mmCIF file of C-alpha atoms and ligand atoms in Angstrom:
data_model
loop_
_atom_site.group_PDB
_atom_site.id
_atom_site.type_symbol
_atom_site.label_atom_id
_atom_site.label_comp_id
_atom_site.label_asym_id
_atom_site.label_seq_id
_atom_site.Cartn_x
_atom_site.Cartn_y
_atom_site.Cartn_z
ATOM 1 C CA MET Z 1 -9.258 0.793 -26.046
ATOM 2 C CA LYS Z 2 -5.920 -0.844 -25.317
ATOM 3 C CA PRO Z 3 -4.763 -0.851 -21.678
ATOM 4 C CA GLN Z 4 -2.306 1.904 -20.802
ATOM 5 C CA PRO Z 5 1.265 0.611 -20.563
ATOM 6 C CA THR Z 6 1.532 1.308 -16.824
ATOM 7 C CA GLU Z 7 -1.515 -0.862 -16.135
ATOM 8 C CA THR Z 8 0.092 -3.939 -17.625
ATOM 9 C CA GLY Z 9 2.848 -6.272 -16.473
ATOM 10 C CA PHE Z 10 6.530 -5.681 -17.110
ATOM 11 C CA SER Z 11 6.957 -8.011 -20.094
ATOM 12 C CA THR Z 12 3.778 -6.749 -21.736
ATOM 13 C CA ARG Z 13 5.104 -3.206 -21.434
ATOM 14 C CA ALA Z 14 8.547 -4.299 -22.687
ATOM 15 C CA ILE Z 15 6.940 -5.720 -25.820
ATOM 16 C CA HIS Z 16 4.153 -3.198 -26.469
ATOM 17 C CA ALA Z 17 4.797 0.222 -24.887
ATOM 18 C CA GLY Z 18 5.636 2.638 -27.693
ATOM 19 C CA GLN Z 19 5.811 -0.322 -30.077
ATOM 20 C CA ALA Z 20 2.357 -0.364 -31.709
ATOM 21 C CA PRO Z 21 2.165 -1.767 -35.266
ATOM 22 C CA ASP Z 22 2.847 0.726 -38.038
ATOM 23 C CA PRO Z 23 -0.505 2.410 -38.886
ATOM 24 C CA LEU Z 24 0.445 2.745 -42.563
ATOM 25 C CA THR Z 25 1.345 -0.889 -43.351
ATOM 26 C CA GLY Z 26 0.462 -2.911 -40.285
ATOM 27 C CA ALA Z 27 4.115 -3.915 -39.860
ATOM 28 C CA ILE Z 28 4.161 -5.522 -36.425
ATOM 29 C CA ILE Z 29 7.551 -3.966 -35.658
ATOM 30 C CA PRO Z 30 7.823 -0.153 -35.767
ATOM 31 C CA PRO Z 31 9.891 0.772 -38.826
ATOM 32 C CA LEU Z 32 13.462 1.997 -38.742
ATOM 33 C CA TYR Z 33 13.248 5.630 -39.836
ATOM 34 C CA LEU Z 34 16.590 6.460 -41.438
ATOM 35 C CA THR Z 35 15.942 10.083 -42.210
ATOM 36 C CA SER Z 36 17.588 13.330 -41.196
ATOM 37 C CA THR Z 37 14.653 15.601 -41.983
ATOM 38 C CA TYR Z 38 10.877 15.588 -42.589
ATOM 39 C CA ALA Z 39 8.708 17.161 -45.288
ATOM 40 C CA LEU Z 40 6.385 19.763 -43.767
ATOM 41 C CA GLU Z 41 2.755 20.103 -44.851
ATOM 42 C CA ASP Z 42 3.090 23.874 -44.694
ATOM 43 C CA VAL Z 43 5.746 26.282 -43.416
ATOM 44 C CA ASP Z 44 4.321 26.027 -39.913
ATOM 45 C CA LYS Z 45 2.764 22.555 -40.057
ATOM 46 C CA THR Z 46 4.698 19.339 -39.273
ATOM 47 C CA LYS Z 47 3.493 15.787 -38.744
ATOM 48 C CA GLY Z 48 5.193 15.890 -35.340
ATOM 49 C CA PHE Z 49 8.781 15.663 -36.560
ATOM 50 C CA LEU Z 50 11.015 18.383 -37.954
ATOM 51 C CA TYR Z 51 14.638 17.213 -37.877
ATOM 52 C CA SER Z 52 16.094 13.983 -36.506
ATOM 53 C CA ARG Z 53 18.366 15.531 -33.867
ATOM 54 C CA VAL Z 54 15.215 17.004 -32.342
ATOM 55 C CA GLY Z 55 13.037 13.935 -32.813
ATOM 56 C CA ASN Z 56 12.915 10.671 -34.733
ATOM 57 C CA PRO Z 57 10.031 8.145 -34.671
ATOM 58 C CA THR Z 58 12.347 5.162 -34.041
ATOM 59 C CA ARG Z 59 13.962 7.006 -31.121
ATOM 60 C CA LYS Z 60 10.565 8.036 -29.825
ATOM 61 C CA ALA Z 61 9.380 4.414 -29.896
ATOM 62 C CA LEU Z 62 12.350 3.390 -27.734
ATOM 63 C CA GLU Z 63 12.029 6.371 -25.379
ATOM 64 C CA THR Z 64 8.321 5.728 -24.795
ATOM 65 C CA ASN Z 65 9.140 2.113 -24.036
ATOM 66 C CA LEU Z 66 11.940 2.863 -21.549
ATOM 67 C CA ALA Z 67 9.820 5.444 -19.699
ATOM 68 C CA ALA Z 68 7.097 2.814 -19.253
ATOM 69 C CA LEU Z 69 9.598 0.238 -17.935
ATOM 70 C CA GLU Z 70 11.173 2.523 -15.329
ATOM 71 C CA GLY Z 71 7.859 4.178 -14.410
ATOM 72 C CA GLY Z 72 9.164 7.608 -15.422
ATOM 73 C CA THR Z 73 7.553 10.663 -17.002
ATOM 74 C CA ALA Z 74 9.880 10.521 -20.008
ATOM 75 C CA ALA Z 75 12.995 8.806 -21.305
ATOM 76 C CA LEU Z 76 15.702 10.195 -23.551
ATOM 77 C CA ALA Z 77 18.115 8.139 -25.636
ATOM 78 C CA PHE Z 78 21.746 9.226 -25.961
ATOM 79 C CA ALA Z 79 24.728 8.131 -28.032
ATOM 80 C CA SER Z 80 26.276 6.165 -25.145
ATOM 81 C CA GLY Z 81 25.963 5.658 -21.417
ATOM 82 C CA MET Z 82 28.615 8.336 -20.928
ATOM 83 C CA ALA Z 83 26.722 10.783 -23.176
ATOM 84 C CA ALA Z 84 23.635 10.154 -21.013
ATOM 85 C CA ILE Z 85 25.576 10.839 -17.800
ATOM 86 C CA ASN Z 86 27.125 13.948 -19.308
ATOM 87 C CA ALA Z 87 23.675 15.230 -20.339
ATOM 88 C CA VAL Z 88 22.420 14.804 -16.758
ATOM 89 C CA MET Z 89 25.441 16.702 -15.438
ATOM 90 C CA THR Z 90 24.705 19.638 -17.760
ATOM 91 C CA LEU Z 91 21.526 20.215 -15.731
ATOM 92 C CA LEU Z 92 24.023 21.785 -13.302
ATOM 93 C CA ASN Z 93 25.806 25.137 -13.418
ATOM 94 C CA ALA Z 94 29.377 26.162 -12.702
ATOM 95 C CA GLY Z 95 29.764 26.400 -8.922
ATOM 96 C CA ASP Z 96 27.317 23.577 -8.180
ATOM 97 C CA HIS Z 97 28.398 20.660 -6.023
ATOM 98 C CA VAL Z 98 27.640 16.945 -6.448
ATOM 99 C CA ILE Z 99 27.873 14.247 -3.775
ATOM 100 C CA CYS Z 100 28.805 10.936 -5.376
ATOM 101 C CA GLN Z 101 29.098 7.488 -4.013
ATOM 102 C CA ASP Z 102 32.777 6.508 -3.729
ATOM 103 C CA ASN Z 103 32.626 3.411 -5.931
ATOM 104 C CA LEU Z 104 31.283 4.602 -9.284
ATOM 105 C CA TYR Z 105 31.838 3.224 -12.772
ATOM 106 C CA GLY Z 106 35.371 4.354 -13.708
ATOM 107 C CA GLY Z 107 34.215 6.250 -16.797
ATOM 108 C CA SER Z 108 31.892 8.371 -14.643
ATOM 109 C CA VAL Z 109 34.745 9.323 -12.296
ATOM 110 C CA ARG Z 110 36.922 10.193 -15.302
ATOM 111 C CA LEU Z 111 34.196 12.440 -16.761
ATOM 112 C CA PHE Z 112 33.561 14.155 -13.410
ATOM 113 C CA ASN Z 113 37.187 14.692 -12.373
ATOM 114 C CA GLN Z 114 38.919 15.303 -15.680
ATOM 115 C CA ILE Z 115 36.274 17.202 -17.646
ATOM 116 C CA LEU Z 116 33.418 18.568 -15.537
ATOM 117 C CA ARG Z 117 35.708 19.904 -12.769
ATOM 118 C CA ARG Z 118 37.288 22.132 -15.436
ATOM 119 C CA PHE Z 119 33.835 23.708 -15.882
ATOM 120 C CA GLY Z 120 33.527 24.535 -12.187
ATOM 121 C CA ILE Z 121 31.346 21.640 -11.056
ATOM 122 C CA GLU Z 122 32.549 20.232 -7.732
ATOM 123 C CA PHE Z 123 32.452 16.564 -6.719
ATOM 124 C CA THR Z 124 32.803 14.885 -3.334
ATOM 125 C CA TYR Z 125 32.987 11.095 -3.079
ATOM 126 C CA VAL Z 126 31.562 9.459 0.047
ATOM 127 C CA ASP Z 127 30.357 6.123 1.341
ATOM 128 C CA PRO Z 128 26.602 6.836 1.404
ATOM 129 C CA SER Z 129 25.760 3.829 3.575
ATOM 130 C CA SER Z 130 25.566 6.155 6.579
ATOM 131 C CA PRO Z 131 23.582 9.437 6.499
ATOM 132 C CA ALA Z 132 26.329 10.955 8.699
ATOM 133 C CA ASN Z 133 28.734 10.666 5.741
ATOM 134 C CA LEU Z 134 26.198 12.393 3.499
ATOM 135 C CA ASP Z 135 25.645 15.142 6.104
ATOM 136 C CA ALA Z 136 29.404 15.699 6.351
ATOM 137 C CA ALA Z 137 29.682 16.122 2.566
ATOM 138 C CA LEU Z 138 26.726 18.526 2.243
ATOM 139 C CA ARG Z 139 27.539 22.120 1.226
ATOM 140 C CA PRO Z 140 25.314 25.154 0.603
ATOM 141 C CA ASN Z 141 25.889 24.664 -3.162
ATOM 142 C CA THR Z 142 25.135 20.907 -3.235
ATOM 143 C CA LYS Z 143 22.572 20.164 -5.958
ATOM 144 C CA LEU Z 144 22.776 16.468 -6.793
ATOM 145 C CA LEU Z 145 23.324 13.087 -5.137
ATOM 146 C CA TYR Z 146 24.734 10.661 -7.724
ATOM 147 C CA LEU Z 147 24.585 6.904 -7.022
ATOM 148 C CA GLU Z 148 25.088 3.486 -8.568
ATOM 149 C CA THR Z 149 23.921 0.192 -7.064
ATOM 150 C CA PRO Z 150 25.163 -2.528 -6.960
ATOM 151 C CA THR Z 151 28.715 -1.263 -7.385
ATOM 152 C CA ASN Z 152 31.298 -2.565 -9.802
ATOM 153 C CA PRO Z 153 33.057 -4.949 -9.227
ATOM 154 C CA LEU Z 154 32.393 -5.662 -5.526
ATOM 155 C CA MET Z 155 28.587 -5.678 -5.643
ATOM 156 C CA HIS Z 156 28.031 -3.361 -2.670
ATOM 157 C CA LEU Z 157 24.499 -2.010 -2.380
ATOM 158 C CA ILE Z 158 23.250 1.491 -1.652
ATOM 159 C CA ASP Z 159 19.908 1.926 0.119
ATOM 160 C CA LEU Z 160 18.086 3.996 -2.504
ATOM 161 C CA LYS Z 161 14.996 4.744 -0.423
ATOM 162 C CA LEU Z 162 17.082 6.138 2.436
ATOM 163 C CA CYS Z 163 19.240 8.204 0.091
ATOM 164 C CA ALA Z 164 16.191 9.556 -1.770
ATOM 165 C CA GLN Z 165 14.566 10.621 1.522
ATOM 166 C CA TRP Z 166 17.783 12.244 2.748
ATOM 167 C CA ALA Z 167 18.167 14.175 -0.524
ATOM 168 C CA ARG Z 168 14.520 15.205 -0.783
ATOM 169 C CA ARG Z 169 14.601 16.830 2.665
ATOM 170 C CA ARG Z 170 17.560 18.890 1.479
ATOM 171 C CA LYS Z 171 15.972 19.708 -1.912
ATOM 172 C CA LEU Z 172 18.695 17.892 -3.871
ATOM 173 C CA LEU Z 173 18.165 16.002 -7.100
ATOM 174 C CA THR Z 174 19.006 12.298 -7.068
ATOM 175 C CA ALA Z 175 20.377 10.228 -9.946
ATOM 176 C CA VAL Z 176 21.008 6.483 -10.074
ATOM 177 C CA ASP Z 177 22.948 4.537 -12.679
ATOM 178 C CA ASN Z 178 20.695 1.463 -12.992
ATOM 179 C CA THR Z 179 22.728 -0.329 -15.673
ATOM 180 C CA PHE Z 180 23.516 -3.433 -13.591
ATOM 181 C CA MET Z 181 19.996 -4.301 -12.428
ATOM 182 C CA THR Z 182 17.796 -2.910 -15.229
ATOM 183 C CA PRO Z 183 14.180 -1.902 -14.510
ATOM 184 C CA TYR Z 184 13.258 -5.585 -14.469
ATOM 185 C CA TYR Z 185 14.943 -6.031 -11.083
ATOM 186 C CA GLN Z 186 15.223 -2.482 -9.686
ATOM 187 C CA ARG Z 187 13.102 0.618 -10.272
ATOM 188 C CA PRO Z 188 14.724 3.615 -8.524
ATOM 189 C CA ILE Z 189 11.905 6.062 -9.416
ATOM 190 C CA GLU Z 190 9.487 3.956 -7.354
ATOM 191 C CA LEU Z 191 11.907 4.405 -4.424
ATOM 192 C CA GLY Z 192 11.852 8.213 -4.751
ATOM 193 C CA ILE Z 193 14.805 8.800 -7.107
ATOM 194 C CA ASP Z 194 14.445 11.602 -9.700
ATOM 195 C CA ILE Z 195 16.731 10.456 -12.524
ATOM 196 C CA VAL Z 196 17.663 6.963 -13.741
ATOM 197 C CA ILE Z 197 20.585 6.424 -16.104
ATOM 198 C CA HIS Z 198 21.428 3.437 -18.296
ATOM 199 C CA SER Z 199 24.229 2.299 -20.447
ATOM 200 C CA THR Z 200 21.840 0.543 -22.853
ATOM 201 C CA THR Z 201 25.012 -1.013 -24.303
ATOM 202 C CA LYS Z 202 24.620 -3.610 -21.544
ATOM 203 C CA TYR Z 203 21.447 -5.513 -20.578
ATOM 204 C CA LEU Z 204 18.813 -3.383 -22.322
ATOM 205 C CA ASN Z 205 20.318 -4.051 -25.727
ATOM 206 C CA GLY Z 206 21.650 -7.332 -24.411
ATOM 207 C CA HIS Z 207 23.379 -8.643 -27.528
ATOM 208 C CA SER Z 208 26.731 -6.796 -27.409
ATOM 209 C CA ASP Z 209 26.138 -5.220 -30.806
ATOM 210 C CA GLY Z 210 25.693 -1.540 -30.098
ATOM 211 C CA ILE Z 211 26.637 1.375 -27.839
ATOM 212 C CA GLY Z 212 23.897 3.511 -26.338
ATOM 213 C CA GLY Z 213 22.606 5.312 -23.274
ATOM 214 C CA ALA Z 214 19.360 6.537 -21.772
ATOM 215 C CA VAL Z 215 18.035 8.820 -19.064
ATOM 216 C CA VAL Z 216 14.603 8.321 -17.494
ATOM 217 C CA VAL Z 217 13.198 11.133 -15.357
ATOM 218 C CA ASN Z 218 10.386 11.632 -12.920
ATOM 219 C CA GLY Z 219 8.587 14.958 -13.450
ATOM 220 C CA ALA Z 220 7.610 17.114 -16.421
ATOM 221 C CA GLU Z 221 10.023 19.932 -15.600
ATOM 222 C CA LEU Z 222 13.073 17.647 -15.559
ATOM 223 C CA ALA Z 223 11.827 16.001 -18.746
ATOM 224 C CA ALA Z 224 11.571 19.367 -20.513
ATOM 225 C CA ARG Z 225 15.029 20.462 -19.364
ATOM 226 C CA LEU Z 226 16.603 17.207 -20.563
ATOM 227 C CA HIS Z 227 14.773 17.300 -23.878
ATOM 228 C CA PHE Z 228 16.243 20.759 -24.380
ATOM 229 C CA ILE Z 229 19.746 19.490 -23.523
ATOM 230 C CA GLN Z 230 19.324 16.483 -25.835
ATOM 231 C CA LYS Z 231 18.284 18.716 -28.736
ATOM 232 C CA ALA Z 232 20.728 21.555 -28.050
ATOM 233 C CA ALA Z 233 23.859 19.493 -27.272
ATOM 234 C CA GLY Z 234 22.926 16.801 -29.784
ATOM 235 C CA ALA Z 235 24.413 13.582 -28.325
ATOM 236 C CA ILE Z 236 21.411 11.632 -29.633
ATOM 237 C CA LEU Z 237 21.224 7.906 -30.285
ATOM 238 C CA ALA Z 238 21.074 6.986 -33.988
ATOM 239 C CA PRO Z 239 17.877 5.275 -35.275
ATOM 240 C CA MET Z 240 19.564 1.926 -36.006
ATOM 241 C CA GLU Z 241 20.798 1.681 -32.404
ATOM 242 C CA CYS Z 242 17.358 2.708 -31.100
ATOM 243 C CA TRP Z 243 15.789 -0.041 -33.180
ATOM 244 C CA LEU Z 244 18.262 -2.659 -31.910
ATOM 245 C CA ILE Z 245 17.651 -1.683 -28.285
ATOM 246 C CA SER Z 246 13.874 -1.833 -28.788
ATOM 247 C CA ARG Z 247 14.341 -5.326 -30.153
ATOM 248 C CA GLY Z 248 16.587 -6.282 -27.230
ATOM 249 C CA VAL Z 249 14.212 -4.925 -24.593
ATOM 250 C CA LYS Z 250 11.379 -7.189 -25.758
ATOM 251 C CA THR Z 251 13.270 -10.174 -24.267
ATOM 252 C CA LEU Z 252 14.676 -8.327 -21.252
ATOM 253 C CA ALA Z 253 12.592 -10.181 -18.675
ATOM 254 C CA VAL Z 254 13.408 -13.690 -19.912
ATOM 255 C CA ARG Z 255 17.053 -12.799 -20.377
ATOM 256 C CA MET Z 256 17.357 -11.258 -16.902
ATOM 257 C CA ARG Z 257 15.773 -14.321 -15.308
ATOM 258 C CA GLN Z 258 18.325 -16.559 -17.029
ATOM 259 C CA HIS Z 259 21.294 -14.215 -16.323
ATOM 260 C CA SER Z 260 20.242 -14.193 -12.687
ATOM 261 C CA ALA Z 261 19.674 -17.950 -12.418
ATOM 262 C CA ASN Z 262 23.056 -18.653 -14.043
ATOM 263 C CA ALA Z 263 24.823 -16.108 -11.806
ATOM 264 C CA MET Z 264 23.254 -17.692 -8.715
ATOM 265 C CA THR Z 265 24.375 -21.193 -9.745
ATOM 266 C CA ILE Z 266 27.889 -19.919 -10.516
ATOM 267 C CA ALA Z 267 28.110 -17.954 -7.241
ATOM 268 C CA ARG Z 268 27.002 -20.960 -5.187
ATOM 269 C CA TRP Z 269 29.453 -23.244 -6.998
ATOM 270 C CA LEU Z 270 32.381 -20.816 -6.619
ATOM 271 C CA ALA Z 271 31.616 -20.371 -2.909
ATOM 272 C CA LYS Z 272 32.198 -24.108 -2.417
ATOM 273 C CA GLN Z 273 35.652 -24.187 -4.084
ATOM 274 C CA ASN Z 274 38.535 -23.961 -1.629
ATOM 275 C CA LYS Z 275 40.741 -22.146 -4.179
ATOM 276 C CA VAL Z 276 38.215 -19.284 -4.132
ATOM 277 C CA ARG Z 277 38.742 -16.838 -1.246
ATOM 278 C CA VAL Z 278 35.480 -14.915 -1.460
ATOM 279 C CA VAL Z 279 32.469 -14.537 -3.762
ATOM 280 C CA HIS Z 280 30.624 -11.226 -4.053
ATOM 281 C CA TYR Z 281 27.009 -11.784 -5.138
ATOM 282 C CA PRO Z 282 23.966 -10.128 -3.500
ATOM 283 C CA GLY Z 283 21.961 -13.337 -3.948
ATOM 284 C CA LEU Z 284 24.163 -15.314 -1.538
ATOM 285 C CA PRO Z 285 22.711 -15.322 1.999
ATOM 286 C CA ASP Z 286 26.135 -14.386 3.426
ATOM 287 C CA HIS Z 287 26.414 -11.231 1.264
ATOM 288 C CA PRO Z 288 26.633 -8.449 3.900
ATOM 289 C CA GLN Z 289 23.619 -6.665 2.382
ATOM 290 C CA HIS Z 290 21.550 -9.676 1.368
ATOM 291 C CA LYS Z 291 18.519 -8.346 3.279
ATOM 292 C CA LEU Z 292 18.687 -4.958 1.551
ATOM 293 C CA ALA Z 293 19.079 -6.766 -1.779
ATOM 294 C CA ARG Z 294 15.861 -8.708 -1.134
ATOM 295 C CA ARG Z 295 14.018 -5.527 -0.196
ATOM 296 C CA GLN Z 296 15.300 -3.187 -2.912
ATOM 297 C CA MET Z 297 15.578 -5.513 -5.893
ATOM 298 C CA SER Z 298 13.223 -8.188 -7.174
ATOM 299 C CA GLY Z 299 16.145 -10.393 -8.290
ATOM 300 C CA PHE Z 300 19.913 -10.426 -7.952
ATOM 301 C CA GLY Z 301 21.076 -9.989 -11.547
ATOM 302 C CA GLY Z 302 23.866 -11.462 -13.622
ATOM 303 C CA MET Z 303 26.956 -9.783 -12.149
ATOM 304 C CA LEU Z 304 29.319 -11.222 -9.540
ATOM 305 C CA SER Z 305 32.989 -11.224 -8.637
ATOM 306 C CA PHE Z 306 35.329 -13.577 -6.829
ATOM 307 C CA ASP Z 307 38.892 -13.579 -5.537
ATOM 308 C CA LEU Z 308 41.559 -16.173 -6.269
ATOM 309 C CA GLY Z 309 44.056 -14.578 -3.872
ATOM 310 C CA THR Z 310 46.926 -13.636 -6.161
ATOM 311 C CA GLU Z 311 47.550 -12.127 -9.580
ATOM 312 C CA ALA Z 312 49.403 -15.251 -10.775
ATOM 313 C CA ARG Z 313 46.373 -17.425 -9.987
ATOM 314 C CA ALA Z 314 43.927 -14.987 -11.588
ATOM 315 C CA ARG Z 315 46.067 -14.857 -14.747
ATOM 316 C CA ARG Z 316 46.451 -18.664 -14.992
ATOM 317 C CA PHE Z 317 42.702 -19.042 -14.523
ATOM 318 C CA ALA Z 318 41.769 -16.375 -17.089
ATOM 319 C CA LYS Z 319 44.074 -17.834 -19.726
ATOM 320 C CA ARG Z 320 42.472 -21.279 -19.520
ATOM 321 C CA LEU Z 321 38.833 -20.181 -20.059
ATOM 322 C CA LYS Z 322 37.150 -21.501 -23.204
ATOM 323 C CA VAL Z 323 33.409 -20.748 -22.983
ATOM 324 C CA PHE Z 324 33.838 -17.463 -21.092
ATOM 325 C CA ALA Z 325 35.507 -14.739 -23.155
ATOM 326 C CA LEU Z 326 37.890 -12.354 -21.451
ATOM 327 C CA GLY Z 327 36.451 -8.911 -21.928
ATOM 328 C CA GLU Z 328 35.220 -5.572 -20.688
ATOM 329 C CA SER Z 329 31.523 -4.777 -20.809
ATOM 330 C CA LEU Z 330 28.675 -6.898 -19.482
ATOM 331 C CA GLY Z 331 25.041 -7.710 -19.946
ATOM 332 C CA GLY Z 332 25.264 -9.576 -23.244
ATOM 333 C CA VAL Z 333 23.940 -13.073 -23.858
ATOM 334 C CA GLU Z 334 27.529 -14.398 -23.820
ATOM 335 C CA SER Z 335 29.445 -14.896 -20.576
ATOM 336 C CA LEU Z 336 32.419 -12.615 -19.948
ATOM 337 C CA ILE Z 337 35.132 -12.468 -17.336
ATOM 338 C CA ALA Z 338 37.064 -9.275 -16.635
ATOM 339 C CA TYR Z 339 40.221 -8.711 -14.613
ATOM 340 C CA PRO Z 340 39.734 -5.302 -12.935
ATOM 341 C CA LYS Z 341 43.438 -4.811 -12.160
ATOM 342 C CA THR Z 342 44.477 -4.579 -15.820
ATOM 343 C CA MET Z 343 41.107 -3.681 -17.324
ATOM 344 C CA SER Z 344 38.399 -1.513 -15.709
ATOM 345 C CA HIS Z 345 40.556 -0.340 -12.780
ATOM 346 C CA ALA Z 346 43.945 -0.114 -14.537
ATOM 347 C CA GLY Z 347 43.986 3.671 -14.217
ATOM 348 C CA ILE Z 348 43.792 3.488 -10.412
ATOM 349 C CA SER Z 349 46.891 3.087 -8.209
ATOM 350 C CA ALA Z 350 47.561 -0.219 -6.428
ATOM 351 C CA GLU Z 351 46.986 1.454 -3.044
ATOM 352 C CA GLU Z 352 43.653 2.922 -4.131
ATOM 353 C CA ARG Z 353 42.543 -0.435 -5.489
ATOM 354 C CA ALA Z 354 43.541 -2.128 -2.246
ATOM 355 C CA GLY Z 355 41.672 0.577 -0.308
ATOM 356 C CA MET Z 356 38.553 -0.156 -2.338
ATOM 357 C CA GLY Z 357 38.918 -3.890 -1.634
ATOM 358 C CA ILE Z 358 39.865 -4.781 -5.212
ATOM 359 C CA GLY Z 359 42.615 -7.352 -4.676
ATOM 360 C CA ASP Z 360 45.035 -8.618 -7.334
ATOM 361 C CA GLY Z 361 43.194 -11.952 -7.426
ATOM 362 C CA LEU Z 362 39.759 -10.460 -8.140
ATOM 363 C CA LEU Z 363 37.860 -11.471 -11.284
ATOM 364 C CA ARG Z 364 34.461 -10.134 -12.370
ATOM 365 C CA VAL Z 365 31.863 -12.299 -14.076
ATOM 366 C CA SER Z 366 29.048 -11.225 -16.376
ATOM 367 C CA ALA Z 367 27.008 -14.421 -16.443
ATOM 368 C CA GLY Z 368 25.544 -14.973 -19.892
ATOM 369 C CA ILE Z 369 22.572 -17.129 -20.755
ATOM 370 C CA GLU Z 370 24.392 -20.210 -22.069
ATOM 371 C CA ASP Z 371 23.685 -23.630 -20.525
ATOM 372 C CA VAL Z 372 24.910 -23.237 -16.973
ATOM 373 C CA ALA Z 373 26.478 -26.723 -16.940
ATOM 374 C CA ASP Z 374 28.853 -25.574 -19.695
ATOM 375 C CA LEU Z 375 29.713 -22.438 -17.750
ATOM 376 C CA ILE Z 376 30.436 -24.389 -14.556
ATOM 377 C CA GLY Z 377 32.432 -26.941 -16.576
ATOM 378 C CA ASP Z 378 34.567 -24.143 -18.002
ATOM 379 C CA LEU Z 379 35.183 -22.580 -14.584
ATOM 380 C CA GLN Z 380 36.051 -26.025 -13.205
ATOM 381 C CA GLN Z 381 38.640 -26.842 -15.861
ATOM 382 C CA ALA Z 382 40.182 -23.360 -15.547
ATOM 383 C CA LEU Z 383 40.326 -23.647 -11.761
ATOM 384 C CA ARG Z 384 42.402 -26.825 -12.086
ATOM 385 C CA ALA Z 385 45.215 -24.667 -13.508
ATOM 386 C CA VAL Z 386 45.209 -22.374 -10.475
HETATM 387 C C1 PLP X 401 29.253 0.689 -19.370
HETATM 388 C C2 PLP X 401 28.755 1.532 -18.256
HETATM 389 C C3 PLP X 401 28.630 2.922 -18.387
HETATM 390 C C4 PLP X 401 29.073 3.658 -19.640
HETATM 391 O O1 PLP X 401 28.284 3.321 -20.730
HETATM 392 P P1 PLP X 401 28.789 3.366 -22.265
HETATM 393 O O2 PLP X 401 27.606 2.894 -23.007
HETATM 394 O O3 PLP X 401 29.985 2.472 -22.351
HETATM 395 O O4 PLP X 401 29.163 4.779 -22.547
HETATM 396 C C5 PLP X 401 28.111 3.643 -17.323
HETATM 397 N N1 PLP X 401 27.751 3.029 -16.180
HETATM 398 C C6 PLP X 401 27.863 1.684 -16.011
HETATM 399 C C7 PLP X 401 27.439 1.079 -14.736
HETATM 400 C C8 PLP X 401 28.367 0.906 -17.048
HETATM 401 O O5 PLP X 401 28.496 -0.416 -16.864
#
């Protein structure tokens, strides 16, 4: 008998959970099932699959794998990270209230404020670093605490264990967007969180060649409710994307170690440059929450940001880059630099950005897994133009 996935190490699970060789042919990689429907053996007898919105073997292989990595009861794959977040929100009813952390991914805020509010779901944004702020936001109709850690682009951390305890005492559900850290470095369910969300577009796929999302839940009841939502609302992930993510996940551990090592080298180097005002990376000992980072995560990840002081300097720097591409997104093998002012945070007013601490000189780095000497060399030559 093969060991159960949860009894094995992370990389073994990443490679084998849900990914057994095909029993029919022995193919070492589970096949890509491009089919919409399934032939029944009799009018009431299936081989486990009926119709691909409801279930598909390639999707199931990925979902089994992701559940094993996050330590959840079940995982569900959706058409994008946003589709996954939207599915979680449809666990709620009109009149329910959500407490959110005040520094969420911009697309989440757009979904909450511009779409879900129209359906009577209420949102309050708070700094959850103090339980007093959470207490002040609590209402009789509060149902969910929605978090993301570390935050984009300033790399603030939220104490997940504290938040999970606070919410549990008040019988609220908790959800965490774990896209930045991945289960390799942070497993919210082990800290008491109920629902973990991923944009698999980022590290889980890891090769910048597909959009996808996933939800991992703790508990059979939540799993059943989300399976129903997935089937009924239909924002499922297509088999080809499921297959690509399963392939990506097999190298997640080695990729994350290299992303993290490169980010650490870059952060340390940037911190020594006098043209750089500040570097935000949880792995630096002077990060304000470095201790929490060490406790809550088993590594520091590939994301960081730094401030060159002014927009003119940030623009001159960005224009000179050769190895780094300028771009949105993150978590691919290639290094990217983003300029929040005109990219991810363009829809936010200058005052709001300033209030959040996002200055006009701030640049965000997604450290890829290239040779770090080439990355540093590129940053160095670009910095000369500043
Ligand atoms: C990209 C991203 C999302 C949205 O995911 P899509 O796959 O683009 O829909 C949500 N949360 C975080 C933290 C992200 O980085």
